[in-house]
PDB file of C-alpha atoms in Angstrom:
ATOM      1  CA  MET G   1      15.602  73.497 124.969  1.00 48.00           C
ATOM      2  CA  THR G   2      16.869  70.709 127.787  1.00 53.00           C
ATOM      3  CA  THR G   3      16.011  73.568 130.729  1.00 55.00           C
ATOM      4  CA  ILE G   4      12.690  72.824 129.156  1.00 53.00           C
ATOM      5  CA  LEU G   5      12.706  69.611 128.307  1.00 49.00           C
ATOM      6  CA  LYS G   6      13.951  69.091 132.302  1.00 54.00           C
ATOM      7  CA  ARG G   7      11.173  70.757 134.257  1.00 56.00           C
ATOM      8  CA  THR G   8       8.019  68.722 132.304  1.00 57.00           C
ATOM      9  CA  TYR G   9      10.073  65.471 133.213  1.00 60.00           C
ATOM     10  CA  SER G  10       9.972  67.126 136.931  1.00 68.00           C
ATOM     11  CA  TYR G  11       6.804  67.642 136.379  1.00 72.00           C
ATOM     12  CA  TYR G  12       5.529  64.130 135.210  1.00 76.00           C
ATOM     13  CA  PHE G  13       8.037  62.898 138.073  1.00 78.00           C
ATOM     14  CA  LEU G  14       4.687  64.826 140.567  1.00 80.00           C
ATOM     15  CA  LEU G  15       1.413  63.918 138.604  1.00 85.00           C
ATOM     16  CA  PRO G  16       1.640  60.355 140.051  1.00 87.00           C
ATOM     17  CA  ALA G  17       2.115  61.542 144.109  1.00 87.00           C
ATOM     18  CA  ALA G  18      -0.342  64.727 142.853  1.00 88.00           C
ATOM     19  CA  LEU G  19      -2.775  62.092 141.213  1.00 91.00           C
ATOM     20  CA  ILE G  20      -2.952  59.651 144.239  1.00 92.00           C
ATOM     21  CA  TYR G  21      -2.913  62.936 146.849  1.00 90.00           C
ATOM     22  CA  ILE G  22      -6.107  64.032 145.186  1.00 92.00           C
ATOM     23  CA  ALA G  23      -7.652  60.639 145.161  1.00 91.00           C
ATOM     24  CA  ILE G  24      -7.235  59.564 148.584  1.00 90.00           C
ATOM     25  CA  PHE G  25      -7.250  62.758 150.055  1.00 88.00           C
ATOM     26  CA  LEU G  26      -9.273  65.678 148.232  1.00 90.00           C
ATOM     27  CA  VAL G  27     -11.844  64.399 146.600  1.00 92.00           C
ATOM     28  CA  PRO G  28     -12.785  62.208 150.166  1.00 89.00           C
ATOM     29  CA  THR G  29     -12.325  65.347 152.114  1.00 88.00           C
ATOM     30  CA  LEU G  30     -14.382  67.943 148.993  1.00 90.00           C
ATOM     31  CA  MET G  31     -17.012  64.796 149.157  1.00 91.00           C
ATOM     32  CA  SER G  32     -17.138  64.043 153.511  1.00 90.00           C
ATOM     33  CA  PHE G  33     -18.037  69.004 153.195  1.00 91.00           C
ATOM     34  CA  PHE G  34     -21.472  68.251 150.673  1.00 92.00           C
ATOM     35  CA  PHE G  35     -22.424  65.433 152.346  1.00 91.00           C
ATOM     36  CA  SER G  36     -22.536  66.880 155.869  1.00 92.00           C
ATOM     37  CA  LEU G  37     -25.092  69.043 154.362  1.00 93.00           C
ATOM     38  CA  THR G  38     -27.266  66.083 153.139  1.00 93.00           C
ATOM     39  CA  ARG G  39     -29.092  63.540 154.973  1.00 90.00           C
ATOM     40  CA  TRP G  40     -27.589  60.609 153.082  1.00 87.00           C
ATOM     41  CA  SER G  41     -27.763  56.615 153.639  1.00 82.00           C
ATOM     42  CA  LEU G  42     -25.729  54.209 151.117  1.00 74.00           C
ATOM     43  CA  ILE G  43     -27.948  54.415 147.880  1.00 81.00           C
ATOM     44  CA  GLU G  44     -29.695  57.826 147.745  1.00 85.00           C
ATOM     45  CA  TRP G  45     -29.438  61.741 149.662  1.00 88.00           C
ATOM     46  CA  LYS G  46     -30.939  64.570 150.114  1.00 90.00           C
ATOM     47  CA  PHE G  47     -29.916  68.352 151.029  1.00 92.00           C
ATOM     48  CA  ILE G  48     -30.782  69.510 154.134  1.00 92.00           C
ATOM     49  CA  GLY G  49     -27.887  72.505 155.095  1.00 89.00           C
ATOM     50  CA  LEU G  50     -26.405  73.427 157.921  1.00 91.00           C
ATOM     51  CA  GLU G  51     -28.833  70.895 159.880  1.00 92.00           C
ATOM     52  CA  ASN G  52     -27.021  68.992 160.713  1.00 92.00           C
ATOM     53  CA  PHE G  53     -24.283  70.746 162.998  1.00 92.00           C
ATOM     54  CA  ILE G  54     -27.299  72.410 164.675  1.00 91.00           C
ATOM     55  CA  THR G  55     -28.392  68.418 165.287  1.00 89.00           C
ATOM     56  CA  PHE G  56     -24.598  67.951 166.156  1.00 88.00           C
ATOM     57  CA  PHE G  57     -24.093  70.549 168.573  1.00 87.00           C
ATOM     58  CA  GLU G  58     -27.187  69.494 170.216  1.00 85.00           C
ATOM     59  CA  GLU G  59     -25.983  66.230 171.437  1.00 81.00           C
ATOM     60  CA  PRO G  60     -26.053  66.000 174.910  1.00 80.00           C
ATOM     61  CA  SER G  61     -23.138  64.381 175.389  1.00 80.00           C
ATOM     62  CA  LEU G  62     -21.031  66.505 172.996  1.00 85.00           C
ATOM     63  CA  ARG G  63     -19.927  68.996 175.571  1.00 84.00           C
ATOM     64  CA  ILE G  64     -17.704  66.533 177.464  1.00 90.00           C
ATOM     65  CA  GLY G  65     -17.197  64.867 174.632  1.00 91.00           C
ATOM     66  CA  PHE G  66     -15.107  67.923 173.945  1.00 92.00           C
ATOM     67  CA  LYS G  67     -13.870  68.411 177.011  1.00 93.00           C
ATOM     68  CA  ASN G  68     -12.489  64.963 177.402  1.00 95.00           C
ATOM     69  CA  THR G  69     -10.808  64.490 173.999  1.00 95.00           C
ATOM     70  CA  LEU G  70      -9.008  68.048 174.744  1.00 95.00           C
ATOM     71  CA  LEU G  71      -7.958  66.754 178.343  1.00 96.00           C
ATOM     72  CA  TYR G  72      -7.107  63.354 176.720  1.00 97.00           C
ATOM     73  CA  ALA G  73      -4.069  65.166 174.193  1.00 96.00           C
ATOM     74  CA  VAL G  74      -3.235  66.874 176.312  1.00 96.00           C
ATOM     75  CA  ILE G  75      -2.559  64.057 179.056  1.00 96.00           C
ATOM     76  CA  THR G  76      -0.861  61.426 176.421  1.00 97.00           C
ATOM     77  CA  CYS G  77       1.238  64.444 175.060  1.00 96.00           C
ATOM     78  CA  VAL G  78       2.919  65.569 178.091  1.00 97.00           C
ATOM     79  CA  LEU G  79       3.052  61.926 179.069  1.00 97.00           C
ATOM     80  CA  LYS G  80       5.212  61.420 175.947  1.00 97.00           C
ATOM     81  CA  VAL G  81       7.323  63.803 175.401  1.00 97.00           C
ATOM     82  CA  VAL G  82       7.875  63.884 179.594  1.00 96.00           C
ATOM     83  CA  LEU G  83       9.207  59.661 179.097  1.00 97.00           C
ATOM     84  CA  GLY G  84       9.381  59.764 175.532  1.00 96.00           C
ATOM     85  CA  LEU G  85      12.986  62.494 176.382  1.00 96.00           C
ATOM     86  CA  LEU G  86      13.915  60.075 179.934  1.00 95.00           C
ATOM     87  CA  LEU G  87      14.081  56.834 177.743  1.00 95.00           C
ATOM     88  CA  GLY G  88      15.839  58.301 174.891  1.00 95.00           C
ATOM     89  CA  VAL G  89      18.791  60.147 177.115  1.00 94.00           C
ATOM     90  CA  PHE G  90      18.809  56.770 178.593  1.00 94.00           C
ATOM     91  CA  LEU G  91      18.903  54.961 175.245  1.00 93.00           C
ATOM     92  CA  THR G  92      21.730  56.941 173.965  1.00 92.00           C
ATOM     93  CA  SER G  93      24.084  56.634 177.297  1.00 88.00           C
ATOM     94  CA  LYS G  94      27.176  54.110 177.496  1.00 85.00           C
ATOM     95  CA  ILE G  95      24.391  50.664 178.168  1.00 87.00           C
ATOM     96  CA  ARG G  96      25.893  47.865 176.978  1.00 86.00           C
ATOM     97  CA  THR G  97      22.488  46.613 176.336  1.00 88.00           C
ATOM     98  CA  LYS G  98      20.860  49.593 174.760  1.00 88.00           C
ATOM     99  CA  GLY G  99      20.100  48.028 171.410  1.00 88.00           C
ATOM    100  CA  TYR G 100      18.060  45.566 173.326  1.00 91.00           C
ATOM    101  CA  LEU G 101      16.010  47.809 174.810  1.00 92.00           C
ATOM    102  CA  ARG G 102      15.108  50.390 173.315  1.00 92.00           C
ATOM    103  CA  SER G 103      13.595  46.697 170.844  1.00 92.00           C
ATOM    104  CA  VAL G 104      11.601  46.168 173.841  1.00 93.00           C
ATOM    105  CA  ILE G 105      10.413  49.985 174.621  1.00 93.00           C
ATOM    106  CA  PHE G 106       9.518  50.190 170.405  1.00 93.00           C
ATOM    107  CA  PHE G 107       8.095  46.536 170.507  1.00 94.00           C
ATOM    108  CA  PRO G 108       3.834  47.908 171.566  1.00 93.00           C
ATOM    109  CA  THR G 109       3.889  50.296 168.671  1.00 94.00           C
ATOM    110  CA  LEU G 110       3.562  47.788 166.768  1.00 92.00           C
ATOM    111  CA  VAL G 111       1.080  45.534 168.095  1.00 93.00           C
ATOM    112  CA  SER G 112      -2.293  46.147 166.951  1.00 93.00           C
ATOM    113  CA  THR G 113      -4.276  48.827 169.269  1.00 94.00           C
ATOM    114  CA  ILE G 114      -7.260  46.738 169.707  1.00 94.00           C
ATOM    115  CA  ALA G 115      -5.068  43.673 170.932  1.00 94.00           C
ATOM    116  CA  VAL G 116      -3.801  45.999 173.318  1.00 95.00           C
ATOM    117  CA  GLY G 117      -7.139  47.395 174.636  1.00 95.00           C
ATOM    118  CA  LEU G 118      -8.870  44.101 175.195  1.00 95.00           C
ATOM    119  CA  ALA G 119      -5.309  42.964 176.570  1.00 95.00           C
ATOM    120  CA  PHE G 120      -5.327  46.405 179.167  1.00 96.00           C
ATOM    121  CA  SER G 121      -9.116  45.635 179.425  1.00 95.00           C
ATOM    122  CA  MET G 122      -8.962  42.843 181.681  1.00 95.00           C
ATOM    123  CA  MET G 123      -6.020  43.294 183.274  1.00 95.00           C
ATOM    124  CA  MET G 124      -8.042  46.400 184.976  1.00 95.00           C
ATOM    125  CA  HIS G 125     -10.426  44.567 185.756  1.00 93.00           C
ATOM    126  CA  PRO G 126     -11.715  45.179 189.044  1.00 91.00           C
ATOM    127  CA  THR G 127     -12.176  41.613 190.456  1.00 90.00           C
ATOM    128  CA  GLN G 128      -9.145  39.400 188.584  1.00 90.00           C
ATOM    129  CA  GLY G 129      -6.957  42.005 186.727  1.00 93.00           C
ATOM    130  CA  LEU G 130      -3.883  41.328 186.918  1.00 94.00           C
ATOM    131  CA  ILE G 131      -3.016  44.886 188.016  1.00 94.00           C
ATOM    132  CA  ASN G 132      -5.433  44.662 191.489  1.00 94.00           C
ATOM    133  CA  THR G 133      -4.635  40.646 191.971  1.00 94.00           C
ATOM    134  CA  SER G 134      -1.022  41.552 192.693  1.00 94.00           C
ATOM    135  CA  LEU G 135      -1.965  44.340 194.100  1.00 93.00           C
ATOM    136  CA  ALA G 136      -3.822  42.605 196.527  1.00 93.00           C
ATOM    137  CA  LYS G 137       0.084  40.438 197.364  1.00 92.00           C
ATOM    138  CA  LEU G 138       0.821  43.997 198.196  1.00 91.00           C
ATOM    139  CA  GLY G 139      -2.035  44.749 200.612  1.00 91.00           C
ATOM    140  CA  ILE G 140      -3.533  47.786 198.563  1.00 90.00           C
ATOM    141  CA  ALA G 141      -6.906  47.608 197.137  1.00 89.00           C
ATOM    142  CA  GLY G 142      -6.901  48.745 193.600  1.00 90.00           C
ATOM    143  CA  PRO G 143      -9.425  50.640 192.091  1.00 93.00           C
ATOM    144  CA  ASP G 144     -11.962  49.865 189.064  1.00 93.00           C
ATOM    145  CA  TRP G 145      -9.885  51.282 186.395  1.00 95.00           C
ATOM    146  CA  LEU G 146     -12.907  51.378 183.717  1.00 95.00           C
ATOM    147  CA  GLY G 147     -15.588  51.478 185.640  1.00 93.00           C
ATOM    148  CA  ASN G 148     -15.255  54.312 187.921  1.00 93.00           C
ATOM    149  CA  PRO G 149     -15.200  57.723 185.687  1.00 93.00           C
ATOM    150  CA  ASP G 150     -12.904  59.633 187.619  1.00 93.00           C
ATOM    151  CA  LEU G 151     -10.337  57.105 186.632  1.00 94.00           C
ATOM    152  CA  ALA G 152     -11.667  55.807 183.532  1.00 95.00           C
ATOM    153  CA  LEU G 153     -10.133  58.018 180.900  1.00 95.00           C
ATOM    154  CA  ILE G 154      -6.833  58.338 182.924  1.00 96.00           C
ATOM    155  CA  SER G 155      -6.197  54.566 183.051  1.00 96.00           C
ATOM    156  CA  VAL G 156      -6.837  54.476 178.860  1.00 96.00           C
ATOM    157  CA  ALA G 157      -4.466  57.984 178.138  1.00 96.00           C
ATOM    158  CA  LEU G 158      -1.799  55.773 180.009  1.00 97.00           C
ATOM    159  CA  VAL G 159      -2.453  53.056 178.412  1.00 97.00           C
ATOM    160  CA  ASP G 160      -2.355  55.221 174.784  1.00 97.00           C
ATOM    161  CA  VAL G 161       0.885  56.305 176.625  1.00 97.00           C
ATOM    162  CA  TRP G 162       1.797  52.780 177.581  1.00 96.00           C
ATOM    163  CA  LYS G 163       1.612  52.638 173.701  1.00 96.00           C
ATOM    164  CA  GLY G 164       3.135  55.532 171.790  1.00 95.00           C
ATOM    165  CA  VAL G 165       5.987  56.185 174.179  1.00 96.00           C
ATOM    166  CA  GLY G 166       7.935  53.985 171.866  1.00 95.00           C
ATOM    167  CA  PHE G 167       7.560  56.395 168.976  1.00 95.00           C
ATOM    168  CA  ALA G 168       8.545  59.185 170.973  1.00 96.00           C
ATOM    169  CA  THR G 169      11.237  57.976 172.216  1.00 96.00           C
ATOM    170  CA  VAL G 170      12.334  56.654 168.651  1.00 95.00           C
ATOM    171  CA  ILE G 171      12.433  60.099 167.238  1.00 96.00           C
ATOM    172  CA  TYR G 172      14.951  61.386 170.827  1.00 96.00           C
ATOM    173  CA  ILE G 173      17.288  59.030 170.271  1.00 95.00           C
ATOM    174  CA  ALA G 174      17.410  59.564 166.505  1.00 94.00           C
ATOM    175  CA  GLY G 175      17.440  64.069 167.753  1.00 94.00           C
ATOM    176  CA  ILE G 176      19.672  63.529 170.312  1.00 94.00           C
ATOM    177  CA  LEU G 177      22.422  61.688 168.377  1.00 93.00           C
ATOM    178  CA  SER G 178      22.099  64.553 166.268  1.00 92.00           C
ATOM    179  CA  ILE G 179      23.725  66.875 168.571  1.00 92.00           C
ATOM    180  CA  PRO G 180      27.463  67.466 167.589  1.00 91.00           C
ATOM    181  CA  GLU G 181      30.418  65.387 170.213  1.00 89.00           C
ATOM    182  CA  GLU G 182      31.554  70.253 170.357  1.00 91.00           C
ATOM    183  CA  TYR G 183      29.170  70.768 172.810  1.00 88.00           C
ATOM    184  CA  TYR G 184      29.660  67.816 174.814  1.00 89.00           C
ATOM    185  CA  GLU G 185      33.896  68.531 175.329  1.00 86.00           C
ATOM    186  CA  ALA G 186      32.613  71.669 175.564  1.00 89.00           C
ATOM    187  CA  LEU G 187      30.996  70.703 178.904  1.00 86.00           C
ATOM    188  CA  GLN G 188      33.014  68.924 180.375  1.00 86.00           C
ATOM    189  CA  ILE G 189      36.121  71.442 179.687  1.00 85.00           C
ATOM    190  CA  ASP G 190      33.773  73.718 181.968  1.00 81.00           C
ATOM    191  CA  GLY G 191      33.556  71.333 184.120  1.00 82.00           C
ATOM    192  CA  GLY G 192      29.659  70.435 183.825  1.00 81.00           C
ATOM    193  CA  GLY G 193      28.207  67.260 185.382  1.00 84.00           C
ATOM    194  CA  ALA G 194      25.380  65.623 184.193  1.00 83.00           C
ATOM    195  CA  LEU G 195      22.508  67.360 184.603  1.00 88.00           C
ATOM    196  CA  HIS G 196      23.921  70.570 182.994  1.00 88.00           C
ATOM    197  CA  LYS G 197      24.278  68.368 180.095  1.00 89.00           C
ATOM    198  CA  PHE G 198      20.688  67.404 179.907  1.00 91.00           C
ATOM    199  CA  TRP G 199      19.169  71.343 180.744  1.00 91.00           C
ATOM    200  CA  ASN G 200      21.693  73.079 178.165  1.00 90.00           C
ATOM    201  CA  ILE G 201      22.676  70.944 175.333  1.00 92.00           C
ATOM    202  CA  ILE G 202      20.126  67.623 175.113  1.00 93.00           C
ATOM    203  CA  VAL G 203      16.598  69.990 176.330  1.00 92.00           C
ATOM    204  CA  PRO G 204      17.442  72.714 174.247  1.00 91.00           C
ATOM    205  CA  LEU G 205      19.490  71.273 171.337  1.00 91.00           C
ATOM    206  CA  SER G 206      16.490  68.244 170.513  1.00 93.00           C
ATOM    207  CA  ARG G 207      13.697  70.821 169.986  1.00 92.00           C
ATOM    208  CA  PRO G 208      13.073  69.903 167.135  1.00 92.00           C
ATOM    209  CA  ALA G 209      11.732  66.162 167.695  1.00 94.00           C
ATOM    210  CA  THR G 210       9.988  67.770 170.949  1.00 95.00           C
ATOM    211  CA  ASN G 211       8.171  69.848 168.626  1.00 94.00           C
ATOM    212  CA  SER G 212       8.248  66.497 166.539  1.00 94.00           C
ATOM    213  CA  VAL G 213       6.205  64.710 169.033  1.00 96.00           C
ATOM    214  CA  ILE G 214       4.112  67.254 170.067  1.00 96.00           C
ATOM    215  CA  ILE G 215       2.565  68.137 167.038  1.00 95.00           C
ATOM    216  CA  LEU G 216       2.334  64.049 166.388  1.00 95.00           C
ATOM    217  CA  SER G 217       0.889  62.946 170.030  1.00 95.00           C
ATOM    218  CA  PHE G 218      -1.534  66.124 169.647  1.00 96.00           C
ATOM    219  CA  ILE G 219      -2.852  65.927 167.012  1.00 95.00           C
ATOM    220  CA  GLY G 220      -2.852  62.099 167.358  1.00 94.00           C
ATOM    221  CA  GLY G 221      -5.124  61.932 170.813  1.00 95.00           C
ATOM    222  CA  LEU G 222      -7.907  63.968 169.508  1.00 94.00           C
ATOM    223  CA  ARG G 223      -8.190  61.730 166.067  1.00 92.00           C
ATOM    224  CA  SER G 224      -8.239  58.888 169.346  1.00 93.00           C
ATOM    225  CA  PHE G 225     -11.062  56.377 169.148  1.00 93.00           C
ATOM    226  CA  ASP G 226      -9.855  52.772 168.580  1.00 93.00           C
ATOM    227  CA  LEU G 227      -8.040  52.345 172.648  1.00 95.00           C
ATOM    228  CA  VAL G 228     -11.096  54.271 174.111  1.00 94.00           C
ATOM    229  CA  TRP G 229     -13.869  52.004 172.574  1.00 94.00           C
ATOM    230  CA  ALA G 230     -11.755  49.333 172.724  1.00 94.00           C
ATOM    231  CA  MET G 231     -11.197  49.073 176.256  1.00 95.00           C
ATOM    232  CA  THR G 232     -14.154  51.851 177.886  1.00 94.00           C
ATOM    233  CA  LYS G 233     -16.646  51.700 174.685  1.00 91.00           C
ATOM    234  CA  GLY G 234     -17.291  55.633 176.333  1.00 90.00           C
ATOM    235  CA  GLY G 235     -18.769  54.320 179.667  1.00 86.00           C
ATOM    236  CA  PRO G 236     -18.590  54.293 182.702  1.00 90.00           C
ATOM    237  CA  GLY G 237     -21.735  56.977 181.104  1.00 86.00           C
ATOM    238  CA  PHE G 238     -19.417  59.655 179.063  1.00 88.00           C
ATOM    239  CA  SER G 239     -17.255  59.717 180.889  1.00 91.00           C
ATOM    240  CA  THR G 240     -14.279  58.472 178.503  1.00 94.00           C
ATOM    241  CA  ASP G 241     -16.436  59.630 175.277  1.00 93.00           C
ATOM    242  CA  LEU G 242     -14.751  61.722 172.003  1.00 93.00           C
ATOM    243  CA  ILE G 243     -15.376  63.423 169.746  1.00 93.00           C
ATOM    244  CA  ALA G 244     -14.542  60.538 167.415  1.00 93.00           C
ATOM    245  CA  SER G 245     -16.614  57.654 169.300  1.00 92.00           C
ATOM    246  CA  ILE G 246     -19.307  60.109 169.948  1.00 91.00           C
ATOM    247  CA  ILE G 247     -18.800  60.542 165.609  1.00 91.00           C
ATOM    248  CA  TYR G 248     -19.012  56.493 165.659  1.00 92.00           C
ATOM    249  CA  LYS G 249     -22.229  56.082 167.609  1.00 89.00           C
ATOM    250  CA  GLN G 250     -24.108  58.251 165.267  1.00 89.00           C
ATOM    251  CA  TYR G 251     -22.617  56.602 162.361  1.00 88.00           C
ATOM    252  CA  GLN G 252     -23.937  53.173 164.133  1.00 87.00           C
ATOM    253  CA  GLY G 253     -27.408  54.196 164.226  1.00 86.00           C
ATOM    254  CA  GLY G 254     -27.589  54.535 161.222  1.00 87.00           C
ATOM    255  CA  PHE G 255     -27.044  58.529 160.742  1.00 89.00           C
ATOM    256  CA  TYR G 256     -24.658  58.742 157.813  1.00 91.00           C
ATOM    257  CA  GLY G 257     -25.276  63.057 157.222  1.00 92.00           C
ATOM    258  CA  LEU G 258     -25.476  64.018 160.600  1.00 90.00           C
ATOM    259  CA  ALA G 259     -21.614  61.883 161.502  1.00 91.00           C
ATOM    260  CA  THR G 260     -20.432  62.700 159.098  1.00 91.00           C
ATOM    261  CA  ALA G 261     -21.003  67.027 159.528  1.00 92.00           C
ATOM    262  CA  GLY G 262     -19.144  65.049 163.521  1.00 91.00           C
ATOM    263  CA  ASN G 263     -16.285  64.239 161.154  1.00 91.00           C
ATOM    264  CA  VAL G 264     -15.804  67.950 159.909  1.00 92.00           C
ATOM    265  CA  ILE G 265     -16.309  69.338 163.139  1.00 91.00           C
ATOM    266  CA  LEU G 266     -13.569  66.774 164.066  1.00 92.00           C
ATOM    267  CA  PHE G 267     -11.558  68.000 161.193  1.00 91.00           C
ATOM    268  CA  LEU G 268     -11.492  72.180 162.269  1.00 91.00           C
ATOM    269  CA  VAL G 269     -10.907  71.280 165.315  1.00 91.00           C
ATOM    270  CA  VAL G 270      -7.612  68.974 164.526  1.00 92.00           C
ATOM    271  CA  THR G 271      -6.954  72.505 163.092  1.00 92.00           C
ATOM    272  CA  LEU G 272      -7.518  74.956 164.488  1.00 93.00           C
ATOM    273  CA  LEU G 273      -5.676  73.799 166.859  1.00 92.00           C
ATOM    274  CA  ALA G 274      -2.926  71.800 166.003  1.00 92.00           C
ATOM    275  CA  PHE G 275      -2.448  74.293 163.308  1.00 92.00           C
ATOM    276  CA  PRO G 276      -1.999  77.167 165.955  1.00 93.00           C
ATOM    277  CA  LEU G 277       0.018  75.063 167.935  1.00 92.00           C
ATOM    278  CA  TYR G 278       2.989  74.337 164.981  1.00 91.00           C
ATOM    279  CA  MET G 279       3.375  78.431 163.954  1.00 92.00           C
ATOM    280  CA  TYR G 280       4.307  78.465 167.320  1.00 91.00           C
ATOM    281  CA  LEU G 281       6.336  75.754 167.872  1.00 89.00           C
ATOM    282  CA  ASN G 282       8.110  76.263 164.097  1.00 87.00           C
ATOM    283  CA  ARG G 283       8.242  80.058 165.369  1.00 86.00           C
ATOM    284  CA  LYS G 284       9.979  79.246 168.824  1.00 76.00           C
ATOM    285  CA  GLU G 285      12.410  76.519 167.458  1.00 72.00           C
ATOM    286  CA  ALA G 286      13.730  79.199 165.433  1.00 68.00           C
ATOM    287  CA  GLU G 287      14.742  81.851 167.692  1.00 69.00           C
ATOM    288  CA  LEU G 288      16.600  79.579 169.163  1.00 63.00           C
TER     289      LEU G 288
END
């Protein structure tokens, strides 16, 4: 009888979380799938089947958007992993100001993405921006960071890395601090140096942290919108258009069904790319 009561009691504890999950995630997701098959405004809708998906795939800038989205996700993910790991190693070493430096590196994560985008768009102004005026004092002619189609996407990606690397660093700090001291002691007995410590202990044993940073950064890159929109609005031309910005432009034009179909496509793209990556990384982690 006691076992039955405990089992029933535990289900009651799960009920609030289940209701929140259904209300916030499941219902909006199902509604999105439905409205992607309709032509709708804020007050009425008409079922049109797969027409929105066909129209969305015929969007001239979609191919560029897919390429830019994947490139943006890869650049930001790789840089956050590399820089996060190096900063994590540095901020777990024996330096007196590591507590202060951790706060400084993590601070950009707390700042509004729109504020960061607006600030850097002014700093990257080709003639009056802080970056190019500083380079001019050194005798270097700075490029048009956001006006050059070949540089704009990379420039925005670097700002994204600056803002997000603090979060990756915190994950790496936690992962590195969880490594047992016995490994370092054994390496010291064997006469290993700092490079051996990095490659043979920190890199392999911080694999769980690396996997977390890869998954979070990659998904964040695929879904990125606000920073790109604040800095370039997808320009110049379509050079920084991402899937999310293409969807937003459809919303701006009042094509709500078409934009909803784009959201469904983005959801499927993220799932099809991120889930196999997640499974692969987990399998590699299990092999350690």
